[in-house]
Amino acid sequence: MSSCHATTYLLLLVAATAFRHYLCSAALAPPLEMDEEFASLGFEETFLRNFLNPTDVQVAPNDGGNTLLVAEKTGQLWVVENVSSSSPIQTTLAMNLASRMCTNGERGLGGVAFHPSYPTIPYIYVHYNYDKYDDCYNGENKRGLNRGPVNRLSRFVLNPNTQKVIESSEKVFLETPRQPVHNHNGGNCAFGKDGLLYVSLGDGGTRVWKNDVGVFYSQAQDNLFGTIVRLTDEGDIPRENPFTPYQGHPDSIRCGDTEGEAPDAATKCQEIFAYGLRNPFRIAFDSDSDASSRFFINDVGRTKWEKIVEGRAGGNYGYPMQDGPCIYNRNAAPDCQSNEYTQDAVFWYEHDEEDGGCITGGAFVSKDYGWPDSFRDAYLFAEYAISGIYVMTKGKTRCDECNPPVPHYDTKILSSNEKIVSMTFGLVADGRRSALYYVTRGKDGDRRNTAGLYRIAFTGTANRSPTARIVADGTYGFSPLIVDFDGSSSSDPDGDELTYEWDFDSDMKIDSTSSKASFQYIEAGTYFASLTVKDGRGGIDTTTIRIEVDNTPPIPVIVSPSEGTFFSVGEKFVLEGSAFDGEDGDLDDSTLVWEVRQHHNNHWHPFLDPTLGNQIALDGAPEPEDFDAATTSYLEILLTATDSTGLSTTISTKVMPKTIELEFDTIPRGLQLTAYGDTVRTPATILTWDNHAFEVEAPETLVECGEPFSFVSWSNGKERIHNYVASSGSRGSDNRSRLIAMFQSELVVGGTPSLPVGQFPNDQLSSKQSHDDLGGDEATSSSAPDLLFRPRAFLIAAVASAAVACG
């Protein structure tokens, strides 16, 4: 970024819209406004400064809450000063890591922490996705493929006098294995009361990965994925860490020096404090606790639940088997009984049917913060997908035996803001109270004006400032241009009557004092119409809106991918477009910015950050995160064109996945298989995407209804555990893919003898007809049975007589 021309960088900032995972039986209601109880107590929510892609915010210790660090996904780290004083806020770009990072997908600068003794000890700690091999690969990184960046944790010196980071001071504390996919990074850094550094690391998309002895990566202690790691401020291993020689593990090693993975499954990583996590996006410490370091982990959930767990040395939180309070079963009722994985569970809530769920920021409310008694022992957390900041307080009787289990906490809404990613407390001007600072990626469609740094302060009976809002019936056109302005949606939190002052033509003169007014623009140019509202008690707020006279926005066109395009997993795209402006004519490629979003339910994840230029090549289309995501996900391609005056237009098109219907069965029917990490009981029909490669596994032996079975063969002739490619290819028109596992038993099942070894009921179809009817994964053995390739009606009839029947 530093090598780009200044105007190009500004264009990116203007045009980009980047980035970017309730209570009854625990469900969050989509927030509408602050809870009445909190509103009546006197809270004020204030927008402080715009940041386009914030990921984290931290308050500097020992300076009265006056200084913050704000990290941005694209690699910029900002020092923000005067946040707790009446002086104007100042920002300094302390460091830009863009040139050494990968920022595609959810990668980027993830988290930052001050040393507890800053500025006396002027260290900061940073987690980012390091482009170690000049390879920001965006596809699926199968185990052994060795593509993509690594997660890196480093310490830097931040000069408190210049507010600049000395980049040459970097000391690398650890690196993970190369990142399988572009998401689930974690990356939160925080110090506990014990003076030790805790860092959250996501599973990196390794949900279905297993180590050499068949243990899921997040469940193993031979790698750093899906863990909380704990280090000293110098990067050393604390003796008290659960997997060190001092705790009975003499062969354990420091895995951060070997790219985050031990040489064998029996060797444990000394950095690990806790494990079994999916995407521990944020952790928060309880400063009021008598324990040396009590903290909560906000772990982003998978299909149905979000959860908060308490950090515990050696704790195992159950991923990928555990989903919130339940063991996940794809086509059967979930097992929600308490177990070894739920003992540290604090709170959980179900996903919203439309928006899903994604827990992000978290913060404890200390008794020393000066907030009302109703916040005593409260914990705050943010919801990225559903929106809002929620106050979690004890109010229920916990019921682990209920179905589903009920947590001990109630929630109320503190803020309805959207896409909040991080929060922290810091002192305000009076030095007696603390305010909550948070960062958000803003509202879709208005990210330039809403993404950034906010503050929620408890004001009590003090006057609170009003909020000015402008609605205009048009923002551009030809002279004479008449624009109708409406400021009546402006509001005052105390209910004070507002007065209005309009300046339509930027001449610093009051043009109207009505809540609604019209103005005629005669001369061509760019104007910033402003509205100032006052509450009569010293509260004031001003907002502006841009008006273009004799200037029209450009008209962009997406040439590729064209409308109606469908993608297969791994398919490569070239983003190509053009733009025309009525005043500038044909716009060159330097005016175009592309972005790709991977949608899931009603929220989206970044796939390609805003990228300047044209004919942009994508590595390859993604695979679904899991089978559930396959039904609700697609890619959105956005193209923004900006003319010479800075006026922009953004258009978009959807690229949908080619879907494949997977049909899994067993002979006899009713047994369990594993596909893409999910356990399914046959028969099972699952939707996924064309060319999706995933692991399938049949158990070597199993007992069903008291009868022992042993695996014989798959219908495609491959190994008991193998990678399967879901594909219709060019042979099938029904977009279906079928796979059957055969098992052997010496006993009689349901009155019908089990089939002999290797014999599939295939006497009614030829082997030629099999592949012609199906498509999909090719058989690798000439003797492979061909039941897989039968029409579905026959498939069901053929196996019906060989089904396991219980009871």
XYZ file of C-alpha atoms in Angstrom, residues 105-803:
699
model
C -10.822 -13.769 2.812
C -10.892 -13.216 6.563
C -7.111 -12.965 6.776
C -5.363 -9.807 7.898
C -4.288 -7.990 11.030
C -6.348 -9.762 13.642
C -5.497 -8.501 17.120
C -3.214 -6.324 19.236
C -2.386 -5.849 22.920
C -0.367 -3.370 24.996
C 2.158 -4.602 27.523
C 0.553 -4.139 30.983
C 3.381 -1.741 31.956
C 3.196 0.393 28.816
C 4.660 3.002 28.249
C 7.413 2.144 30.766
C 7.807 -1.121 28.858
C 6.886 0.062 25.337
C 5.855 -3.285 23.832
C 2.807 -4.189 21.799
C 1.818 -7.701 20.687
C 0.310 -8.338 17.260
C -1.347 -11.292 15.539
C -1.441 -11.270 11.735
C -1.511 -13.596 8.712
C 2.069 -13.597 7.520
C 2.769 -14.175 3.819
C 5.817 -16.275 4.604
C 5.996 -18.080 1.254
C 4.702 -15.385 -1.116
C 1.537 -17.428 -1.487
C -1.840 -16.019 -0.442
C -3.659 -19.047 -1.833
C -7.397 -18.743 -1.262
C -8.526 -22.304 -1.948
C -8.872 -25.337 0.254
C -5.522 -26.338 1.709
C -5.790 -30.104 1.957
C -3.479 -31.635 4.510
C -0.049 -31.953 2.891
C -0.795 -29.469 0.105
C 1.301 -26.753 1.792
C -0.318 -23.627 0.384
C -1.188 -20.276 1.926
C 0.175 -18.092 4.736
C 0.802 -18.772 8.427
C -0.621 -17.149 11.551
C 2.115 -15.176 13.288
C 2.326 -13.687 16.786
C 4.999 -11.003 17.205
C 6.128 -8.348 19.641
C 7.045 -4.819 18.503
C 8.295 -1.635 20.157
C 5.834 1.267 20.012
C 7.643 4.538 20.692
C 5.339 6.439 23.097
C 6.831 9.781 22.050
C 6.389 9.459 18.287
C 3.504 6.952 18.391
C 5.349 5.006 15.713
C 6.170 1.299 15.749
C 9.789 0.385 15.149
C 9.139 -2.360 12.601
C 12.698 -3.674 12.812
C 12.049 -4.467 16.483
C 9.788 -7.400 15.582
C 10.367 -10.483 17.708
C 8.429 -13.498 16.427
C 6.849 -15.519 19.242
C 5.168 -18.262 17.210
C 3.881 -19.327 13.816
C 1.178 -21.885 13.016
C 1.117 -24.399 10.177
C 0.175 -22.996 6.783
C -3.435 -21.951 6.954
C -5.818 -24.454 5.329
C -8.456 -21.918 4.274
C -8.901 -18.173 4.608
C -11.085 -18.122 7.730
C -11.222 -19.044 11.431
C -8.095 -17.159 12.415
C -8.981 -16.134 15.983
C -6.145 -13.733 16.771
C -7.159 -12.015 20.005
C -4.243 -11.021 22.274
C -4.729 -10.149 25.957
C -2.813 -10.123 29.240
C -4.240 -11.721 32.355
C -3.848 -10.619 35.948
C -1.043 -13.174 36.165
C 1.018 -11.010 33.782
C 0.955 -13.684 31.069
C -0.055 -13.252 27.430
C -3.046 -15.246 26.171
C -3.714 -15.552 22.423
C -6.654 -17.229 20.686
C -5.999 -19.267 17.536
C -8.831 -20.559 15.364
C -8.984 -23.982 13.781
C -8.038 -22.410 10.433
C -10.714 -24.418 8.648
C -9.254 -27.767 9.766
C -12.605 -29.137 10.971
C -12.204 -32.419 9.091
C -8.407 -32.712 9.437
C -6.966 -35.514 11.542
C -3.437 -36.139 12.695
C -1.453 -39.313 12.060
C -3.391 -41.304 14.651
C -6.835 -40.153 13.534
C -7.482 -37.398 16.092
C -9.162 -34.205 14.883
C -6.739 -31.288 14.808
C -8.727 -29.215 17.306
C -8.783 -32.222 19.649
C -5.081 -32.993 19.360
C -2.338 -31.279 21.336
C 0.301 -31.712 18.614
C -0.643 -28.526 16.762
C -1.765 -24.981 17.609
C -5.029 -24.829 15.653
C -8.207 -24.309 17.723
C -6.392 -23.365 20.912
C -5.686 -20.713 23.510
C -1.929 -20.361 23.856
C -0.187 -18.784 26.863
C 3.257 -17.181 26.885
C 5.293 -14.795 28.993
C 5.791 -11.206 27.871
C 9.165 -12.333 26.471
C 7.592 -15.181 24.523
C 8.779 -17.953 26.846
C 6.688 -20.927 27.949
C 5.232 -20.623 31.478
C 6.103 -23.629 33.636
C 2.443 -23.885 34.665
C 1.175 -24.510 31.123
C -0.606 -27.883 31.138
C 1.546 -29.643 28.519
C 5.072 -28.820 29.668
C 7.732 -31.098 31.183
C 6.939 -29.529 34.563
C 3.365 -30.841 34.256
C 4.300 -34.395 33.334
C 5.034 -34.137 29.612
C 8.822 -34.541 29.269
C 8.727 -34.968 25.470
C 6.658 -31.862 24.731
C 8.162 -29.168 22.523
C 7.730 -25.526 21.620
C 5.637 -25.925 18.432
C 5.713 -22.231 17.527
C 9.304 -22.727 16.405
C 8.335 -25.580 14.075
C 5.441 -23.834 12.291
C 2.898 -24.760 14.912
C 3.027 -28.533 14.663
C 4.910 -31.291 16.459
C 6.795 -33.938 14.443
C 4.440 -36.703 15.586
C 1.051 -37.118 17.234
C 2.524 -38.221 20.552
C 4.413 -34.952 21.080
C 2.458 -32.121 22.697
C 2.804 -28.376 22.156
C 3.964 -26.528 25.274
C 2.242 -23.264 24.279
C -1.268 -24.734 24.570
C -3.343 -23.556 27.527
C -6.732 -24.899 26.300
C -8.010 -26.559 23.120
C -11.041 -27.978 21.296
C -12.160 -24.591 19.922
C -13.502 -23.560 16.520
C -12.905 -19.840 16.142
C -12.242 -18.230 19.554
C -12.643 -14.753 18.129
C -12.328 -12.791 21.379
C -11.314 -13.441 24.970
C -11.982 -11.133 27.923
C -10.546 -11.047 31.445
C -12.487 -10.369 34.650
C -10.564 -7.731 36.600
C -12.874 -8.181 39.635
C -12.199 -11.882 40.019
C -10.178 -13.187 42.951
C -8.674 -15.747 40.587
C -5.347 -14.816 39.049
C -6.767 -14.849 35.540
C -10.455 -15.586 35.061
C -11.510 -15.096 31.478
C -14.291 -15.942 29.028
C -13.820 -17.202 25.486
C -16.290 -16.162 22.774
C -16.139 -19.131 20.391
C -17.900 -18.655 17.052
C -20.211 -21.612 16.480
C -20.975 -23.760 13.521
C -24.505 -24.742 12.511
C -26.887 -23.974 15.345
C -25.236 -22.450 18.429
C -22.883 -19.721 19.628
C -21.206 -20.170 22.974
C -19.179 -18.530 25.730
C -16.908 -20.754 27.813
C -14.638 -20.081 30.765
C -10.926 -20.467 30.134
C -9.346 -23.288 32.111
C -5.858 -24.768 31.988
C -6.064 -27.965 29.977
C -9.721 -27.321 29.094
C -11.179 -29.198 26.114
C -14.274 -27.557 24.611
C -15.251 -30.389 22.294
C -14.926 -29.057 18.761
C -15.593 -30.430 16.157
C -17.964 -32.894 17.870
C -19.620 -30.345 20.160
C -21.899 -27.596 18.782
C -22.852 -25.290 21.658
C -24.421 -27.436 24.413
C -25.037 -30.380 22.061
C -23.182 -33.124 20.221
C -23.911 -32.488 16.552
C -25.747 -35.137 14.505
C -26.563 -34.319 10.898
C -29.757 -36.306 10.303
C -30.654 -37.252 13.861
C -31.680 -35.441 17.017
C -28.704 -33.748 18.701
C -27.393 -35.140 21.980
C -27.701 -32.249 24.432
C -26.797 -34.068 27.622
C -24.059 -32.519 29.751
C -20.676 -34.077 29.154
C -16.961 -33.495 29.628
C -17.019 -30.720 27.014
C -19.773 -28.647 28.629
C -18.360 -28.342 32.147
C -16.834 -24.934 31.332
C -19.803 -23.651 29.319
C -21.098 -20.296 30.583
C -23.682 -19.194 28.027
C -25.029 -20.351 24.679
C -27.747 -19.260 22.285
C -29.317 -20.620 19.123
C -28.823 -19.090 15.699
C -31.469 -16.835 14.233
C -33.313 -18.566 11.386
C -32.515 -15.809 8.885
C -29.265 -14.236 10.073
C -27.522 -17.193 11.701
C -25.176 -16.137 14.476
C -21.608 -15.007 15.088
C -20.383 -14.021 18.554
C -17.493 -11.537 18.493
C -16.393 -8.905 21.042
C -16.574 -9.345 24.802
C -15.879 -7.352 27.988
C -16.562 -7.682 31.719
C -18.116 -4.692 33.520
C -15.958 -4.010 36.582
C -17.381 -2.561 39.786
C -14.755 0.171 39.396
C -16.166 1.447 36.079
C -18.838 3.623 37.687
C -21.728 1.987 35.846
C -25.147 1.416 37.497
C -25.694 -1.446 39.935
C -27.734 -3.330 37.318
C -24.404 -4.002 35.553
C -22.796 -5.588 38.607
C -21.080 -8.858 37.573
C -22.286 -8.322 34.000
C -20.553 -9.524 30.861
C -21.017 -7.805 27.501
C -20.781 -9.546 24.163
C -21.339 -8.501 20.550
C -23.243 -10.344 17.823
C -21.912 -9.776 14.299
C -24.602 -11.560 12.252
C -27.734 -10.725 14.263
C -26.304 -7.332 15.353
C -26.086 -5.650 18.740
C -24.244 -5.541 22.067
C -25.871 -7.637 24.785
C -25.631 -7.394 28.577
C -25.426 -10.831 30.151
C -26.402 -11.090 33.834
C -27.349 -13.994 36.079
C -31.092 -14.402 36.260
C -32.052 -17.984 35.548
C -31.625 -21.367 37.142
C -29.230 -23.301 34.961
C -30.711 -26.532 33.659
C -28.280 -28.904 31.992
C -30.926 -31.634 31.851
C -33.402 -29.520 29.880
C -33.726 -30.064 26.136
C -32.075 -27.934 24.990
C -30.095 -26.962 28.113
C -30.796 -23.554 29.651
C -27.896 -21.294 30.723
C -27.696 -19.323 33.954
C -27.914 -15.917 32.283
C -30.404 -13.447 30.835
C -29.548 -10.893 28.143
C -30.676 -7.337 27.385
C -29.716 -5.027 24.543
C -27.259 -2.200 25.177
C -26.671 -1.169 21.539
C -28.302 -2.071 18.233
C -25.273 -1.207 16.107
C -24.199 -3.667 13.411
C -21.103 -5.754 12.669
C -19.258 -5.048 15.936
C -15.979 -6.982 16.144
C -14.164 -5.825 19.294
C -14.785 -3.875 22.511
C -12.894 -2.715 25.585
C -13.314 -0.350 28.548
C -11.325 2.831 29.167
C -11.577 5.871 31.437
C -13.390 9.006 30.291
C -12.600 12.652 31.004
C -13.762 12.808 34.634
C -11.384 9.959 35.561
C -14.081 8.371 37.709
C -16.015 6.414 35.131
C -15.101 4.138 32.272
C -16.689 4.056 28.854
C -17.069 1.143 26.495
C -15.154 1.601 23.241
C -15.984 -0.622 20.294
C -15.244 -0.913 16.593
C -17.635 -1.971 13.866
C -17.357 -2.675 10.155
C -20.462 -0.605 9.575
C -23.776 -1.026 7.843
C -23.965 -2.560 4.396
C -24.647 0.202 1.875
C -23.247 2.926 4.150
C -19.937 1.563 5.394
C -17.982 4.752 4.674
C -20.137 6.657 7.158
C -20.796 3.990 9.789
C -17.670 1.793 10.078
C -15.229 2.837 12.774
C -14.753 3.650 16.442
C -17.664 4.263 18.851
C -18.053 4.975 22.556
C -20.865 4.144 24.993
C -20.621 6.263 28.149
C -22.787 6.278 31.250
C -23.872 9.898 31.754
C -26.446 9.523 34.516
C -28.515 12.717 34.773
C -26.101 14.805 32.668
C -27.361 16.204 29.391
C -26.791 14.011 26.368
C -26.106 15.279 22.878
C -28.677 15.021 20.096
C -28.109 13.217 16.800
C -28.513 15.067 13.495
C -29.834 13.164 10.466
C -30.475 14.311 6.890
C -32.756 12.752 4.303
C -32.605 14.250 0.770
C -34.789 13.383 -2.229
C -31.740 13.532 -4.513
C -28.018 14.099 -4.299
C -27.064 14.892 -7.900
C -28.535 16.347 -11.107
C -28.360 19.230 -13.573
C -28.840 22.905 -12.756
C -31.083 24.382 -11.734
C -31.255 21.532 -9.220
C -33.913 21.681 -6.499
C -33.299 19.375 -3.517
C -35.801 18.761 -0.710
C -34.076 18.232 2.653
C -35.643 16.629 5.738
C -34.043 16.739 9.198
C -37.081 15.649 11.178
C -35.598 12.213 11.913
C -32.956 13.924 14.093
C -33.393 12.957 17.731
C -32.438 13.769 21.303
C -31.992 10.955 23.865
C -33.367 13.154 26.656
C -36.451 14.143 24.679
C -35.387 17.821 24.448
C -36.920 19.950 21.702
C -34.445 20.555 18.898
C -33.637 23.615 16.827
C -32.302 23.346 13.259
C -29.680 25.277 11.320
C -29.130 24.462 7.610
C -26.223 25.536 5.434
C -26.969 24.208 1.957
C -24.180 25.771 -0.107
C -21.158 25.565 2.228
C -20.901 29.360 2.646
C -20.955 29.167 6.475
C -24.297 31.018 6.578
C -27.604 29.779 7.958
C -30.027 29.215 5.065
C -32.981 27.783 7.014
C -34.095 27.031 10.593
C -36.955 24.660 9.715
C -36.801 20.903 10.138
C -37.647 20.557 6.445
C -36.490 22.875 3.680
C -35.745 23.084 -0.051
C -32.832 24.673 -1.857
C -32.123 25.427 -5.504
C -28.582 24.999 -6.796
C -27.754 27.189 -9.800
C -24.023 26.810 -10.345
C -22.219 23.579 -11.160
C -20.009 22.106 -8.452
C -19.741 19.919 -5.379
C -21.560 21.078 -2.255
C -21.754 19.694 1.281
C -25.112 20.608 2.767
C -24.950 20.605 6.573
C -27.510 20.369 9.347
C -26.744 21.428 12.942
C -29.212 20.498 15.691
C -29.177 21.922 19.232
C -31.091 20.796 22.300
C -31.037 24.127 24.170
C -28.925 22.722 27.020
C -25.537 22.768 25.365
C -25.946 19.586 23.314
C -25.121 19.955 19.629
C -24.514 17.721 16.607
C -23.765 18.369 12.941
C -23.979 16.134 9.876
C -23.459 16.718 6.147
C -24.557 15.298 2.831
C -22.814 15.665 -0.537
C -24.658 17.297 -3.438
C -23.344 17.191 -7.034
C -24.624 19.770 -9.533
C -24.081 19.176 -13.276
C -22.316 15.951 -12.494
C -23.674 12.423 -12.743
C -22.253 9.222 -11.241
C -20.419 6.772 -13.496
C -22.073 3.678 -14.946
C -20.071 0.487 -14.329
C -20.676 -2.782 -16.180
C -19.583 -6.255 -15.068
C -18.490 -8.226 -18.130
C -17.159 -11.329 -16.343
C -18.484 -13.316 -14.636
C -21.710 -12.697 -16.531
C -25.133 -12.747 -14.948
C -26.420 -16.267 -14.469
C -22.963 -17.813 -14.036
C -22.714 -20.882 -11.793
C -19.470 -22.050 -10.213
C -17.910 -25.363 -9.264
C -15.476 -25.687 -6.363
C -12.014 -24.604 -7.478
C -13.234 -22.974 -10.683
C -11.166 -19.924 -11.603
C -12.663 -16.557 -12.514
C -11.376 -13.367 -14.076
C -13.124 -10.222 -12.891
C -13.522 -7.939 -15.896
C -15.593 -4.802 -16.322
C -15.788 -1.267 -17.652
C -17.294 2.084 -16.718
C -18.576 5.164 -18.515
C -19.091 8.622 -17.029
C -21.231 11.307 -18.622
C -18.642 13.983 -17.894
C -15.360 12.008 -18.059
C -16.232 9.536 -20.820
C -14.743 6.019 -20.676
C -13.024 5.490 -17.331
C -9.692 3.705 -17.192
C -8.954 0.636 -15.067
C -7.446 2.708 -12.239
C -10.972 3.922 -11.388
C -12.336 0.413 -10.794
C -12.387 -1.458 -7.491
C -13.537 -5.081 -7.185
C -14.744 -6.938 -4.125
C -16.064 -10.486 -3.658
C -18.226 -11.512 -0.708
C -19.096 -15.060 0.300
C -22.663 -14.896 1.593
C -24.037 -17.207 4.249
C -27.639 -16.824 5.447
C -28.143 -13.039 5.669
C -24.535 -12.149 6.472
C -21.350 -12.406 4.452
C -17.658 -13.197 4.809
C -14.933 -11.486 2.781
C -13.558 -13.535 -0.099
C -11.654 -10.829 -2.017
C -10.917 -7.500 -0.330
C -11.367 -4.297 -2.395
C -8.841 -4.590 -5.208
C -7.965 -1.828 -7.649
C -7.797 -2.491 -11.384
C -9.341 -4.788 -13.956
C -9.062 -8.377 -15.156
C -8.471 -9.557 -11.590
C -7.825 -13.304 -11.360
C -9.343 -15.309 -8.507
C -7.479 -18.394 -7.284
C -10.585 -20.505 -7.396
C -14.157 -20.657 -6.152
C -14.528 -21.802 -2.522
C -15.906 -25.025 -1.168
C -18.810 -24.919 1.316
C -17.705 -24.544 4.917
C -19.883 -27.533 5.731
C -22.954 -29.248 4.284
C -25.317 -26.831 6.038
C -23.595 -23.823 4.486
C -23.976 -25.402 1.037
C -27.682 -24.576 1.065
C -27.399 -20.883 1.958
C -24.129 -19.646 0.438
C -23.118 -17.912 -2.796
C -20.615 -15.358 -4.106
C -21.446 -11.706 -4.703
C -19.211 -9.793 -7.132
C -19.133 -6.009 -6.561
C -17.657 -3.417 -8.919
C -17.242 0.225 -7.877
C -16.377 2.940 -10.393
C -15.323 6.447 -9.301
C -15.195 9.532 -11.509
C -12.753 12.446 -11.391
C -14.807 14.273 -8.744
C -14.960 11.263 -6.427
C -18.563 10.354 -7.256
C -18.997 6.574 -7.184
C -21.416 3.882 -8.233
C -21.374 0.278 -7.048
C -23.097 -2.593 -8.834
C -23.108 -6.300 -8.033
C -24.005 -9.673 -9.438
C -24.519 -13.047 -7.780
C -22.621 -16.170 -8.789
C -24.406 -19.234 -7.477
C -22.872 -22.651 -6.810
C -23.685 -25.680 -8.926
C -25.331 -28.002 -6.437
C -25.079 -31.763 -6.184
C -27.473 -34.017 -4.287
C -25.478 -36.627 -2.374
C -27.186 -39.894 -1.528
C -25.460 -42.009 1.124
C -26.613 -45.511 1.950
C -25.411 -48.734 3.497
C -26.187 -52.391 3.078
C -27.814 -53.161 5.403
C -29.545 -49.805 5.662
C -29.598 -47.762 8.875
C -25.896 -47.800 9.726
C -23.712 -44.758 10.338
C -21.107 -43.227 8.025
C -18.922 -40.140 8.260
C -18.863 -37.588 5.437
C -17.005 -34.244 5.567
C -16.637 -34.662 9.323
C -20.363 -35.235 9.919
C -21.855 -38.487 11.153
C -24.891 -39.524 9.106
C -27.287 -42.407 9.515
C -28.383 -43.980 6.278
C -30.226 -43.402 4.117
C -29.186 -39.756 3.997
C -29.562 -37.146 1.276
C -27.252 -34.122 1.528
C -26.734 -31.115 -0.712
C -23.240 -29.895 -1.600
C -21.446 -28.194 -4.502
C -20.101 -29.573 -7.735
C -16.455 -30.698 -7.564
C -16.467 -30.633 -3.771
C -13.814 -33.073 -2.540
C -14.186 -34.359 1.016
C -13.329 -37.366 3.130
C -15.793 -40.199 3.619
C -15.290 -42.908 6.210
C -17.022 -46.177 6.951
C -16.375 -47.688 10.371
C -14.188 -50.776 10.253
C -16.514 -52.535 12.687
C -19.682 -51.486 14.478
C -22.500 -52.917 16.526
C -26.060 -51.957 15.667
C -28.998 -53.254 17.728
C -26.675 -55.793 19.289
C -25.505 -57.184 15.956
C -21.837 -56.902 14.933
C -20.967 -55.716 11.437
C -17.678 -55.336 9.576
C -16.953 -53.146 6.575
C -16.660 -54.894 3.197
C -16.418 -52.296 0.441
C -17.623 -49.026 -1.010
C -19.635 -49.009 -4.213
C -16.848 -47.057 -5.938
C -14.248 -49.637 -4.954
C -12.112 -47.267 -2.896
C -10.590 -47.512 0.556
C -12.641 -47.476 3.745
C -11.419 -43.887 4.322
C -10.947 -41.938 1.109
C -11.518 -38.583 -0.546
C -14.728 -38.448 -2.544
C -15.482 -35.889 -5.248
C -19.127 -34.904 -5.634
C -19.598 -34.262 -9.327
C -22.228 -34.745 -11.983
C -19.561 -34.365 -14.686
C -20.819 -34.514 -18.241
C -22.540 -37.871 -17.854
C -25.446 -37.097 -15.587
C -28.266 -34.609 -15.938
C -29.894 -35.135 -12.548
C -27.039 -33.550 -10.505
C -27.016 -36.457 -8.106
C -24.110 -38.369 -6.646
C -24.567 -41.682 -4.840
C -22.301 -43.719 -2.603
C -23.031 -46.941 -0.734
C -21.045 -48.834 1.878
C -21.534 -52.554 2.288
C -21.148 -54.379 5.617
C -21.082 -58.089 6.464
C -22.732 -59.971 9.265
C -23.013 -63.673 10.061
C -26.397 -63.072 11.648
C -29.867 -62.693 10.189
C -31.055 -59.084 9.943
C -34.782 -58.358 10.075
C -35.602 -61.886 8.888
C -33.397 -61.585 5.786
C -29.869 -63.011 5.577
C -27.123 -60.424 5.129
C -25.556 -60.308 1.680
C -22.329 -62.270 1.165
C -19.020 -60.456 1.063
C -18.582 -58.195 -1.958
C -22.012 -58.934 -3.465
C -24.179 -55.928 -4.295
C -27.710 -56.559 -5.668
C -26.794 -55.498 -9.190
C -28.371 -58.137 -11.393
C -30.896 -55.776 -12.952
C -28.512 -53.145 -14.420
C -25.368 -53.370 -16.484
C -22.135 -51.724 -15.334
C -22.193 -49.485 -18.440
C -25.575 -48.107 -17.432
C -24.226 -47.326 -13.971
C -21.775 -44.552 -14.891
C -23.989 -43.195 -17.633
C -26.806 -42.682 -15.144
C -24.744 -41.160 -12.357
C -21.579 -39.242 -13.032
C -19.483 -38.381 -10.007
C -16.541 -40.142 -8.448
C -14.969 -42.709 -10.769
C -14.532 -46.297 -9.627
C -10.910 -47.359 -9.473
C -11.391 -51.122 -9.540
C -12.720 -53.216 -12.419
C -14.478 -55.411 -9.876
C -16.097 -52.504 -8.048
C -19.829 -53.075 -7.482
C -22.062 -50.714 -9.391
C -25.135 -50.253 -7.222
C -24.013 -46.662 -6.754
C -24.994 -45.928 -10.300
C -28.578 -47.134 -10.274
C -31.672 -44.931 -10.586
C -32.797 -43.875 -7.148
C -36.092 -45.823 -7.198
C -34.248 -49.096 -7.737
C -31.578 -48.154 -5.211
C -34.159 -47.875 -2.453
C -35.921 -51.065 -3.470
C -32.680 -53.007 -3.628
C -31.557 -52.245 -0.104
C -34.935 -52.214 1.598
C -34.841 -55.935 2.235
C -31.480 -55.674 3.982
C -32.185 -53.071 6.642
